Short mmCIF file of C-alpha atoms (C1' of nucleotides) in Angstrom, two decimals:
data_model
loop_
_atom_site.label_atom_id
_atom_site.label_comp_id
_atom_site.label_asym_id
_atom_site.label_seq_id
_atom_site.Cartn_x
_atom_site.Cartn_y
_atom_site.Cartn_z
CA MET A 1 126.29 115.41 136.74
CA VAL A 2 129.76 115.49 135.26
CA ARG A 3 129.62 111.76 134.56
CA CYS A 4 126.25 112.11 132.89
CA LEU A 5 127.43 114.96 130.72
CA SER A 6 130.58 113.17 129.69
CA GLY A 7 128.53 110.05 128.99
CA ARG A 8 126.29 111.98 126.65
CA LEU A 9 129.24 113.61 124.98
CA SER A 10 130.80 110.20 124.50
CA THR A 11 127.64 108.83 122.99
CA LYS A 12 127.67 111.74 120.59
CA LEU A 13 131.24 110.95 119.64
CA LEU A 14 130.37 107.30 119.34
CA ASN A 15 127.51 108.16 117.01
CA ILE A 16 129.70 110.32 114.82
CA SER A 17 132.24 107.52 114.46
CA ILE A 18 129.53 104.96 113.77
CA ALA A 19 127.98 107.23 111.16
CA SER A 20 131.26 107.56 109.31
CA PHE A 21 131.79 103.80 109.28
CA CYS A 22 128.21 103.27 108.12
CA LYS A 23 128.68 105.75 105.33
CA ALA A 24 131.74 103.82 104.18
CA GLU A 25 129.67 100.62 104.17
CA ARG A 26 131.82 99.15 106.94
CA LEU A 27 129.10 97.80 109.12
CA GLU A 28 131.27 95.30 111.03
CA LYS A 29 133.43 98.22 112.15
CA ALA A 30 130.34 100.12 113.26
CA GLU A 31 129.08 97.08 115.19
CA GLY A 32 132.53 96.70 116.75
CA LEU A 33 132.38 100.28 117.99
CA ILE A 34 129.08 99.63 119.72
CA ILE A 35 130.59 96.68 121.57
CA ASP A 36 133.69 98.68 122.49
CA GLY A 37 131.47 101.50 123.68
CA ILE A 38 129.39 99.25 125.93
CA ARG A 39 132.61 97.88 127.48
CA LEU A 40 133.67 101.43 128.26
CA GLY A 41 130.27 102.28 129.64
CA ILE A 42 129.19 104.39 126.67
CA LEU A 43 125.66 103.34 125.88
CA PRO A 44 124.18 103.55 122.40
CA ASP A 45 121.09 105.70 122.07
CA VAL A 46 118.27 106.05 119.56
CA VAL A 47 120.54 107.92 117.13
CA THR A 48 123.09 105.10 117.23
CA TYR A 49 120.48 102.52 116.35
CA ASN A 50 118.81 104.68 113.73
CA THR A 51 122.15 105.18 112.00
CA LEU A 52 122.74 101.46 111.98
CA ILE A 53 119.22 100.65 110.79
CA ASP A 54 119.54 103.07 107.92
CA ALA A 55 122.87 101.55 106.92
CA TYR A 56 121.54 97.99 107.06
CA CYS A 57 118.60 99.08 104.88
CA HIS A 58 120.96 100.59 102.34
CA PHE A 59 123.68 97.98 102.19
CA VAL A 60 122.22 94.73 103.47
CA SER A 61 118.48 94.18 103.73
CA VAL A 62 115.39 95.35 105.51
CA ASP A 63 115.37 92.04 107.38
CA ALA A 64 118.82 92.74 108.75
CA ALA A 65 117.69 96.22 109.74
CA TYR A 66 114.66 94.77 111.45
CA PHE A 67 116.94 92.60 113.60
CA VAL A 68 118.65 95.78 114.74
CA LEU A 69 115.22 97.13 115.69
CA ASP A 70 114.75 94.06 117.90
CA ARG A 71 118.12 94.62 119.53
CA MET A 72 117.19 98.24 120.05
CA ARG A 73 114.00 97.28 121.85
CA GLU A 74 115.89 94.74 123.98
CA ALA A 75 118.24 97.53 125.00
CA GLY A 76 115.18 99.42 126.20
CA ILE A 77 115.31 102.11 123.54
CA SER A 78 112.07 102.95 121.73
CA PRO A 79 112.11 103.47 118.00
CA ASN A 80 111.00 106.88 116.79
CA VAL A 81 109.66 108.29 113.55
CA ILE A 82 113.15 108.37 112.02
CA THR A 83 113.63 104.66 112.73
CA TYR A 84 110.45 103.85 110.86
CA ASN A 85 111.12 106.28 108.07
CA SER A 86 114.40 104.51 107.38
CA LEU A 87 112.75 101.10 107.40
CA ILE A 88 109.87 102.21 105.18
CA ALA A 89 112.22 103.89 102.72
CA GLY A 90 114.45 100.82 102.72
CA ALA A 91 111.53 98.51 101.97
CA THR A 92 110.33 100.81 99.18
CA ARG A 93 113.81 101.00 97.70
CA LYS A 94 114.08 97.20 97.71
CA CYS A 95 110.62 96.97 96.11
CA GLN A 96 109.14 95.30 99.18
CA LEU A 97 106.17 97.56 98.81
CA SER A 98 103.61 95.73 100.92
CA ARG A 99 106.19 95.65 103.66
CA SER A 100 106.42 99.45 103.49
CA LEU A 101 102.70 99.65 104.08
CA ASP A 102 102.93 97.16 106.98
CA LEU A 103 105.72 99.18 108.57
CA PHE A 104 103.65 102.34 108.28
CA ASP A 105 100.78 100.60 110.07
CA GLU A 106 103.15 99.27 112.69
CA MET A 107 104.39 102.79 113.29
CA LEU A 108 100.82 104.03 113.79
CA ARG A 109 100.07 101.12 116.15
CA MET A 110 103.13 102.06 118.19
CA GLY A 111 101.64 105.52 118.59
CA ILE A 112 104.40 107.21 116.62
CA PRO A 113 102.92 110.02 114.53
CA PRO A 114 104.20 110.04 110.93
CA ASP A 115 105.87 113.18 109.64
CA THR A 116 106.15 114.64 106.15
CA TRP A 117 108.99 112.24 105.35
CA SER A 118 106.86 109.26 106.27
CA TYR A 119 104.09 110.50 104.02
CA ASN A 120 106.51 111.26 101.19
CA THR A 121 107.97 107.78 101.34
CA LEU A 122 104.55 106.19 101.47
CA MET A 123 103.37 108.26 98.50
CA ASN A 124 106.39 107.06 96.57
CA CYS A 125 105.53 103.52 97.57
CA PHE A 126 101.96 103.85 96.28
CA PHE A 127 103.19 105.27 93.00
CA ARG A 128 105.53 102.32 92.59
CA LEU A 129 102.63 100.00 93.35
CA GLY A 130 100.80 101.63 90.47
CA LYS A 131 98.23 103.18 92.79
CA PRO A 132 98.31 106.90 92.01
CA GLU A 133 94.89 107.50 93.59
CA GLU A 134 96.21 106.32 96.94
CA ALA A 135 99.28 108.52 96.60
CA ASN A 136 97.10 111.44 95.70
CA ARG A 137 94.95 110.81 98.78
CA LEU A 138 98.05 111.09 100.96
CA PHE A 139 99.06 114.23 99.10
CA ARG A 140 95.68 115.75 99.93
CA ASP A 141 96.07 114.66 103.55
CA ILE A 142 99.36 116.53 103.72
CA LEU A 143 97.98 119.68 102.10
CA LEU A 144 94.83 119.75 104.23
CA GLY A 145 96.38 118.48 107.45
CA ASP A 146 98.85 119.85 109.94
CA LEU A 147 101.95 118.71 108.12
CA SER A 148 103.57 120.96 105.60
CA PRO A 149 104.70 119.58 102.25
CA SER A 150 108.37 119.71 101.36
CA ALA A 151 109.96 120.10 97.94
CA ALA A 152 110.33 116.31 97.91
CA THR A 153 106.55 115.97 98.31
CA PHE A 154 106.04 117.84 95.06
CA ASN A 155 108.87 116.03 93.30
CA ILE A 156 107.47 112.66 94.29
CA MET A 157 104.03 113.68 93.06
CA ILE A 158 105.29 114.93 89.71
CA ASN A 159 107.57 111.97 89.17
CA GLY A 160 104.95 109.47 90.30
CA LEU A 161 102.24 110.95 88.11
CA CYS A 162 104.55 110.77 85.10
CA LYS A 163 105.54 107.18 85.86
CA ASN A 164 101.91 106.17 86.07
CA GLY A 165 101.04 107.75 82.76
CA TYR A 166 99.45 110.90 84.13
CA THR A 167 101.81 113.26 82.37
CA ASN A 168 99.07 115.82 81.91
CA ASN A 169 98.30 115.90 85.61
CA ALA A 170 102.00 116.21 86.35
CA MET A 171 102.25 119.22 84.05
CA THR A 172 99.16 120.81 85.56
CA LEU A 173 100.47 120.30 89.07
CA PHE A 174 103.85 121.70 88.04
CA ARG A 175 102.27 124.86 86.65
CA LYS A 176 99.97 125.28 89.63
CA LEU A 177 102.87 124.94 92.05
CA GLN A 178 104.85 127.49 90.10
CA ALA A 179 101.90 129.87 90.31
CA TYR A 180 101.94 129.38 94.07
CA GLY A 181 105.58 130.31 94.15
CA PHE A 182 107.18 126.88 94.29
CA VAL A 183 110.64 127.04 92.78
CA PRO A 184 111.26 123.80 90.89
CA GLN A 185 114.42 121.90 91.67
CA ILE A 186 116.66 120.12 89.19
CA ILE A 187 114.95 116.88 90.25
CA THR A 188 111.58 118.37 89.36
CA TYR A 189 112.77 119.35 85.92
CA ASN A 190 114.42 116.00 85.29
CA SER A 191 111.32 114.09 86.34
CA LEU A 192 109.14 116.10 84.01
CA ILE A 193 111.54 115.92 81.09
CA ASN A 194 111.78 112.18 81.46
CA GLY A 195 108.01 111.83 81.69
CA LEU A 196 107.42 113.96 78.62
CA CYS A 197 110.11 112.14 76.64
CA LYS A 198 108.62 108.75 77.48
CA ALA A 199 105.17 110.03 76.49
CA ARG A 200 106.76 111.13 73.20
CA ARG A 201 105.79 114.73 73.90
CA LEU A 202 109.11 115.99 72.69
CA LYS A 203 107.98 119.55 72.05
CA GLU A 204 106.94 120.03 75.66
CA ALA A 205 110.08 118.27 76.84
CA ARG A 206 112.13 120.77 74.88
CA CYS A 207 110.10 123.58 76.42
CA ILE A 208 110.78 122.38 79.97
CA LEU A 209 114.43 121.90 79.09
CA LYS A 210 114.51 125.52 77.99
CA GLU A 211 112.87 126.62 81.24
CA LEU A 212 115.46 124.64 83.13
CA GLY A 213 118.16 126.57 81.30
CA GLU A 214 116.53 129.84 82.30
CA SER A 215 115.92 128.79 85.90
CA GLY A 216 119.41 129.26 87.20
CA HIS A 217 119.82 125.52 87.61
CA PHE A 218 122.23 123.67 85.37
CA PRO A 219 121.40 120.47 83.55
CA ASN A 220 123.27 117.64 85.22
CA ALA A 221 124.40 114.21 84.05
CA ILE A 222 120.91 112.83 84.62
CA THR A 223 119.36 115.54 82.45
CA TYR A 224 121.80 114.77 79.67
CA THR A 225 121.42 111.00 79.77
CA THR A 226 117.64 111.38 79.90
CA VAL A 227 117.54 113.52 76.80
CA MET A 228 120.17 111.47 74.99
CA LYS A 229 118.29 108.25 75.65
CA CYS A 230 115.11 109.93 74.46
CA CYS A 231 116.79 110.77 71.16
CA PHE A 232 118.08 107.25 70.70
CA ARG A 233 114.68 105.81 71.50
CA SER A 234 113.04 107.94 68.85
CA ARG A 235 115.89 107.10 66.46
CA ASN A 236 117.17 110.67 66.31
CA PHE A 237 120.68 109.31 66.56
CA ASP A 238 122.50 112.36 65.29
CA GLN A 239 120.77 114.60 67.77
CA GLY A 240 121.59 112.08 70.50
CA PHE A 241 125.25 112.12 69.54
CA GLU A 242 125.24 115.92 69.59
CA ILE A 243 123.99 115.80 73.15
CA LEU A 244 126.66 113.24 73.89
CA SER A 245 129.43 115.54 72.73
CA GLU A 246 127.96 118.47 74.62
CA MET A 247 127.85 116.29 77.69
CA LYS A 248 131.47 115.32 77.25
CA SER A 249 132.56 118.90 76.68
CA LYS A 250 130.89 119.83 79.96
CA GLY A 251 133.06 117.24 81.68
CA PHE A 252 130.39 114.69 82.59
CA THR A 253 131.70 111.17 82.70
CA PHE A 254 129.99 107.84 82.24
CA ASP A 255 129.38 104.83 84.36
CA GLY A 256 128.73 101.38 82.94
CA PHE A 257 125.12 102.28 82.14
CA GLY A 258 126.10 105.34 80.16
CA TYR A 259 128.78 103.54 78.21
CA CYS A 260 126.45 100.72 77.23
CA THR A 261 123.81 103.15 75.99
CA VAL A 262 126.32 105.04 73.91
CA ILE A 263 128.14 102.01 72.52
CA ALA A 264 124.88 100.31 71.54
CA ALA A 265 123.67 103.43 69.74
CA LEU A 266 126.98 103.76 67.91
CA VAL A 267 126.85 100.11 66.86
CA LYS A 268 123.26 100.49 65.68
CA THR A 269 124.27 103.35 63.41
CA GLY A 270 127.30 101.54 62.09
CA ARG A 271 129.87 103.72 63.84
CA ILE A 272 131.95 100.72 64.81
CA GLN A 273 135.22 102.63 65.01
CA VAL A 274 133.91 105.17 67.49
CA ALA A 275 132.15 102.44 69.43
CA THR A 276 135.44 100.61 69.77
CA GLU A 277 137.07 103.74 71.13
CA TYR A 278 134.36 104.06 73.76
CA MET A 279 134.79 100.40 74.61
CA LYS A 280 138.50 100.95 75.22
CA GLU A 281 137.74 104.02 77.30
CA MET A 282 135.23 102.09 79.37
CA VAL A 283 137.69 99.31 80.09
CA SER A 284 140.58 101.67 80.81
CA ASN A 285 138.36 103.63 83.18
CA GLY A 286 138.25 100.48 85.25
CA ILE A 287 134.53 99.92 84.96
CA GLN A 288 133.65 96.48 86.24
CA LEU A 289 131.97 94.66 83.40
CA ASP A 290 128.72 92.96 84.20
CA ILE A 291 126.68 90.72 81.93
CA VAL A 292 125.00 93.64 80.15
CA SER A 293 128.32 95.32 79.40
CA TYR A 294 129.64 92.01 78.12
CA ASN A 295 126.58 91.65 75.91
CA THR A 296 127.16 95.12 74.52
CA LEU A 297 130.79 94.36 73.76
CA ILE A 298 130.03 90.94 72.27
CA ASN A 299 127.51 92.63 70.02
CA LEU A 300 130.16 95.12 68.96
CA TYR A 301 132.60 92.33 68.08
CA CYS A 302 129.90 90.44 66.20
CA LYS A 303 129.03 93.49 64.14
CA GLU A 304 132.71 93.87 63.33
CA GLY A 305 132.75 90.25 62.21
CA LYS A 306 135.23 89.36 64.95
CA LEU A 307 133.56 86.17 66.06
CA GLU A 308 136.70 84.79 67.72
CA ALA A 309 136.91 87.87 69.90
CA ALA A 310 133.23 87.43 70.77
CA PHE A 311 133.85 83.81 71.78
CA ARG A 312 136.81 84.90 73.87
CA LEU A 313 134.50 87.20 75.81
CA LEU A 314 132.11 84.28 76.34
CA ASP A 315 135.00 82.37 77.95
CA GLU A 316 135.81 85.38 80.06
CA ILE A 317 132.22 85.56 81.29
CA GLU A 318 132.44 81.95 82.37
CA LYS A 319 135.81 82.40 84.02
CA ARG A 320 134.49 85.30 86.02
CA GLY A 321 131.63 83.16 87.24
CA LEU A 322 128.95 85.29 85.57
CA ASP A 323 125.95 83.77 83.85
CA CYS A 324 125.13 84.40 80.22
CA ASP A 325 121.56 85.52 79.70
CA ALA A 326 119.10 85.39 76.81
CA TYR A 327 120.67 88.51 75.31
CA THR A 328 124.14 86.97 75.26
CA HIS A 329 122.94 83.91 73.38
CA THR A 330 120.74 85.85 70.99
CA ILE A 331 123.56 88.22 70.14
CA MET A 332 125.85 85.27 69.44
CA ILE A 333 123.21 83.56 67.31
CA ASP A 334 122.73 86.70 65.28
CA GLY A 335 126.47 87.14 64.97
CA LEU A 336 126.85 83.59 63.68
CA CYS A 337 124.01 84.10 61.20
CA LYS A 338 125.53 87.32 59.93
CA ALA A 339 128.85 85.54 59.53
CA ARG A 340 126.94 82.98 57.44
CA ASN A 341 127.73 80.25 59.96
CA ILE A 342 124.17 79.00 59.98
CA LYS A 343 125.12 75.61 61.42
CA GLY A 344 126.83 77.26 64.35
CA ALA A 345 123.79 79.48 64.85
CA GLN A 346 121.41 76.51 64.86
CA GLN A 347 123.64 74.67 67.30
CA HIS A 348 123.71 77.68 69.57
CA LEU A 349 119.93 78.00 69.35
CA ALA A 350 119.56 74.36 70.36
CA TYR A 351 121.99 74.94 73.20
CA MET A 352 120.00 77.97 74.28
CA ASN A 353 116.85 75.85 74.37
CA THR A 354 118.50 73.19 76.50
CA MET A 355 119.59 75.93 78.87
CA GLY A 356 115.95 76.64 79.49
CA PHE A 357 115.59 80.03 77.83
CA ASP A 358 112.09 79.80 76.49
CA SER A 359 110.26 81.86 73.90
CA ASN A 360 113.40 83.14 72.18
CA LEU A 361 111.43 84.91 69.49
CA VAL A 362 114.35 87.16 68.63
CA ALA A 363 116.74 84.25 68.28
CA TYR A 364 114.33 82.38 66.04
CA ASN A 365 113.84 85.47 63.92
CA CYS A 366 117.59 85.70 63.48
CA VAL A 367 117.92 82.08 62.41
CA VAL A 368 114.98 82.27 59.98
CA ASP A 369 116.55 85.32 58.42
CA GLY A 370 119.93 83.61 58.43
CA LEU A 371 118.58 80.53 56.65
CA PHE A 372 117.13 82.73 53.92
CA LYS A 373 120.40 84.59 53.59
CA VAL A 374 122.35 81.39 52.91
CA GLY A 375 119.75 80.31 50.40
CA GLN A 376 118.09 77.58 52.48
CA ILE A 377 114.64 78.85 51.55
CA ASP A 378 112.73 75.68 52.37
CA ASN A 379 114.42 75.25 55.75
CA ALA A 380 113.67 78.87 56.50
CA MET A 381 109.99 78.44 55.59
CA ASN A 382 109.75 75.24 57.64
CA MET A 383 111.13 76.98 60.65
CA PHE A 384 108.87 79.98 60.08
CA GLU A 385 105.82 77.72 59.94
CA SER A 386 106.87 75.83 63.05
CA MET A 387 107.10 79.02 65.12
CA GLU A 388 104.26 79.40 67.58
CA ILE A 389 104.85 83.08 68.16
CA LYS A 390 105.65 85.47 65.34
CA ASP A 391 105.88 89.23 65.26
CA SER A 392 106.39 92.03 62.79
CA PHE A 393 110.12 91.26 62.62
CA THR A 394 109.36 87.68 61.59
CA TYR A 395 106.94 88.69 58.85
CA THR A 396 108.98 91.57 57.55
CA SER A 397 111.99 89.34 57.21
CA VAL A 398 110.05 86.51 55.55
CA VAL A 399 108.21 88.80 53.14
CA TYR A 400 111.41 90.53 52.15
CA ASN A 401 113.43 87.33 51.77
CA LEU A 402 110.69 85.64 49.75
CA CYS A 403 110.94 88.51 47.31
CA LYS A 404 114.69 88.09 47.14
CA ALA A 405 114.06 84.46 46.28
CA GLY A 406 111.65 85.53 43.55
CA ARG A 407 108.54 84.16 45.26
CA PHE A 408 106.48 87.30 44.86
CA HIS A 409 103.06 85.68 44.93
CA PHE A 410 103.76 83.95 48.20
CA ALA A 411 105.20 87.17 49.61
CA SER A 412 102.12 89.05 48.46
CA LYS A 413 99.77 86.56 50.11
CA LEU A 414 101.67 86.81 53.37
CA LEU A 415 101.77 90.59 53.21
CA ILE A 416 97.98 90.75 52.80
CA ILE A 417 97.50 88.49 55.83
CA CYS A 418 99.71 90.88 57.80
CA LEU A 419 97.81 93.94 56.61
CA ARG A 420 94.51 92.31 57.61
CA SER A 421 95.77 91.48 61.10
CA GLY A 422 97.25 94.93 61.61
CA MET A 423 100.82 93.59 61.71
CA LYS A 424 103.31 96.27 60.82
CA ILE A 425 105.57 95.44 57.89
CA LEU A 426 108.50 97.67 57.00
CA LYS A 427 107.92 99.88 53.98
CA SER A 428 111.00 98.47 52.27
CA ALA A 429 109.54 94.96 52.41
CA GLN A 430 106.21 96.17 51.02
CA ARG A 431 108.10 97.97 48.29
CA ALA A 432 109.97 94.78 47.44
CA VAL A 433 106.70 92.89 46.89
CA LEU A 434 105.18 95.61 44.71
CA ASP A 435 108.30 96.05 42.62
CA GLY A 436 108.78 92.32 42.30
CA LEU A 437 105.25 91.72 41.05
CA ARG A 438 105.42 94.60 38.62
CA ASP A 439 108.88 93.78 37.28
CA SER A 440 107.95 90.18 36.69
CA GLY A 441 104.95 91.26 34.65
CA TYR A 442 102.12 90.94 37.17
CA THR A 443 101.06 94.55 36.82
CA ALA A 444 97.41 93.94 37.64
CA GLU A 445 98.24 92.03 40.78
CA ALA A 446 100.67 94.75 41.83
CA LYS A 447 97.94 97.36 41.37
CA LYS A 448 95.49 95.35 43.43
CA LEU A 449 98.02 94.94 46.19
CA ARG A 450 98.82 98.63 46.17
CA SER A 451 95.19 99.52 46.69
CA LYS A 452 94.92 96.98 49.51
CA ILE A 453 97.95 98.52 51.19
CA ARG A 454 96.36 101.97 50.90
CA LYS A 455 93.10 100.80 52.39
CA ALA A 456 94.88 99.11 55.27
CA ARG A 457 96.75 102.33 55.94
CA LEU A 458 93.47 104.27 55.95
CA LEU A 459 92.06 101.89 58.52
CA ARG A 460 95.01 102.38 60.77
CA HIS A 461 94.71 106.16 60.99
"C1'" DA B 1 113.06 110.11 101.13
"C1'" DT B 2 112.28 112.31 95.57
"C1'" DA B 3 115.23 112.57 89.13
"C1'" DG B 4 118.08 108.73 84.43
"C1'" DG B 5 120.10 104.50 83.08
"C1'" DG B 6 122.54 100.04 79.77
"C1'" DT B 7 122.36 94.82 75.98
"C1'" DT B 8 119.45 91.32 70.77
"C1'" DA B 9 116.48 90.50 65.35
"C1'" DG B 10 113.59 92.86 60.06
#
DNA sequence: ATAGGGTTAG
């Protein structure tokens, strides 16, 4: 009796120690403890294995966790609902969605009844699979069955509906739940705000943000970055920067993601000085630079015209054993074009092609524009004609640059083709064609073009 | 278990 009790107590202690090692991502230590325990006669139990499985799911892989499940069975311990919940959540987190479904089936086959957590995780999995009907079916099962929904159930529903484009349904559900007395959590608000922002329903987003303020919850870093990003996306840069300063004054700090967002927005709006300050802050905060952060910084240097500094960062990337991606090369190509080093840009484009980055539409657009800018009109047009894929950037640039070169008729012809195909051309480029025709005496042609532009606009609305 | 998230061209 005493032995048994002390054994159980020891297992409890063992589990606590293992949990703390797992939390610290020190899985070898946790494994070591299990071995030590067995030597001392302290046997691991279901909690021990569940802790380990959850940690392997988080820090290693679902496969690794599954091996622990095998060991668990060999030790004669049966998995329970928590074991499977961890595995299912792990698979969902790692985007192994069909595996989540398999694990759920396996759990049912083993005669382990799923709980609300299992259903929540599975709902989330279906939403990620882009199958909102399936998720909704599970939601109904929960509501009509013996299980009771948790706050997470509602959050997953609202978030999943938004992510799948059912923002209206998410709003309706939100209001219904409120009417039933559900008190939204900060996660609920953030999900909705993000969904509304992405759906460009900024008025409603603002409304929910206001409700959040009145709810007793406080906006957190996620709320701020969501709204800030929304502003940048809709090109309300000033408003975005206001939110940024409010965020800073509240003491929220950035990680690499946040810094990149902010620096890119500052660069886009020409605030190079401030961007540089943020860059310094990011580096001095000890944030480990990854390829995206490098791209952001290289872009900053390019926009400053500091090509040597940009090349130095390229070397650094190599030294650190990271791989440049399509963004890195495109940013460099654009930088070289803007520095009027068109030869260097073309060389880099060729290099990019040999590296196997295909369909570099952006890079080609940059070089076409660059060729125009250095006055190589024919080369630019040759390249333009050789491009298999073109987009509104390509055409806008070509139309505008043709005008700069005085080829208004050609520009006009191209513009009409674009209008007919529904390709969007920047107003400034359209303006350039009209003004060019008129100023060079082709008033009638300018008039005709103007009316064509109007008609095309009518068709679009 | 559930919320956000970074980089390029006209």
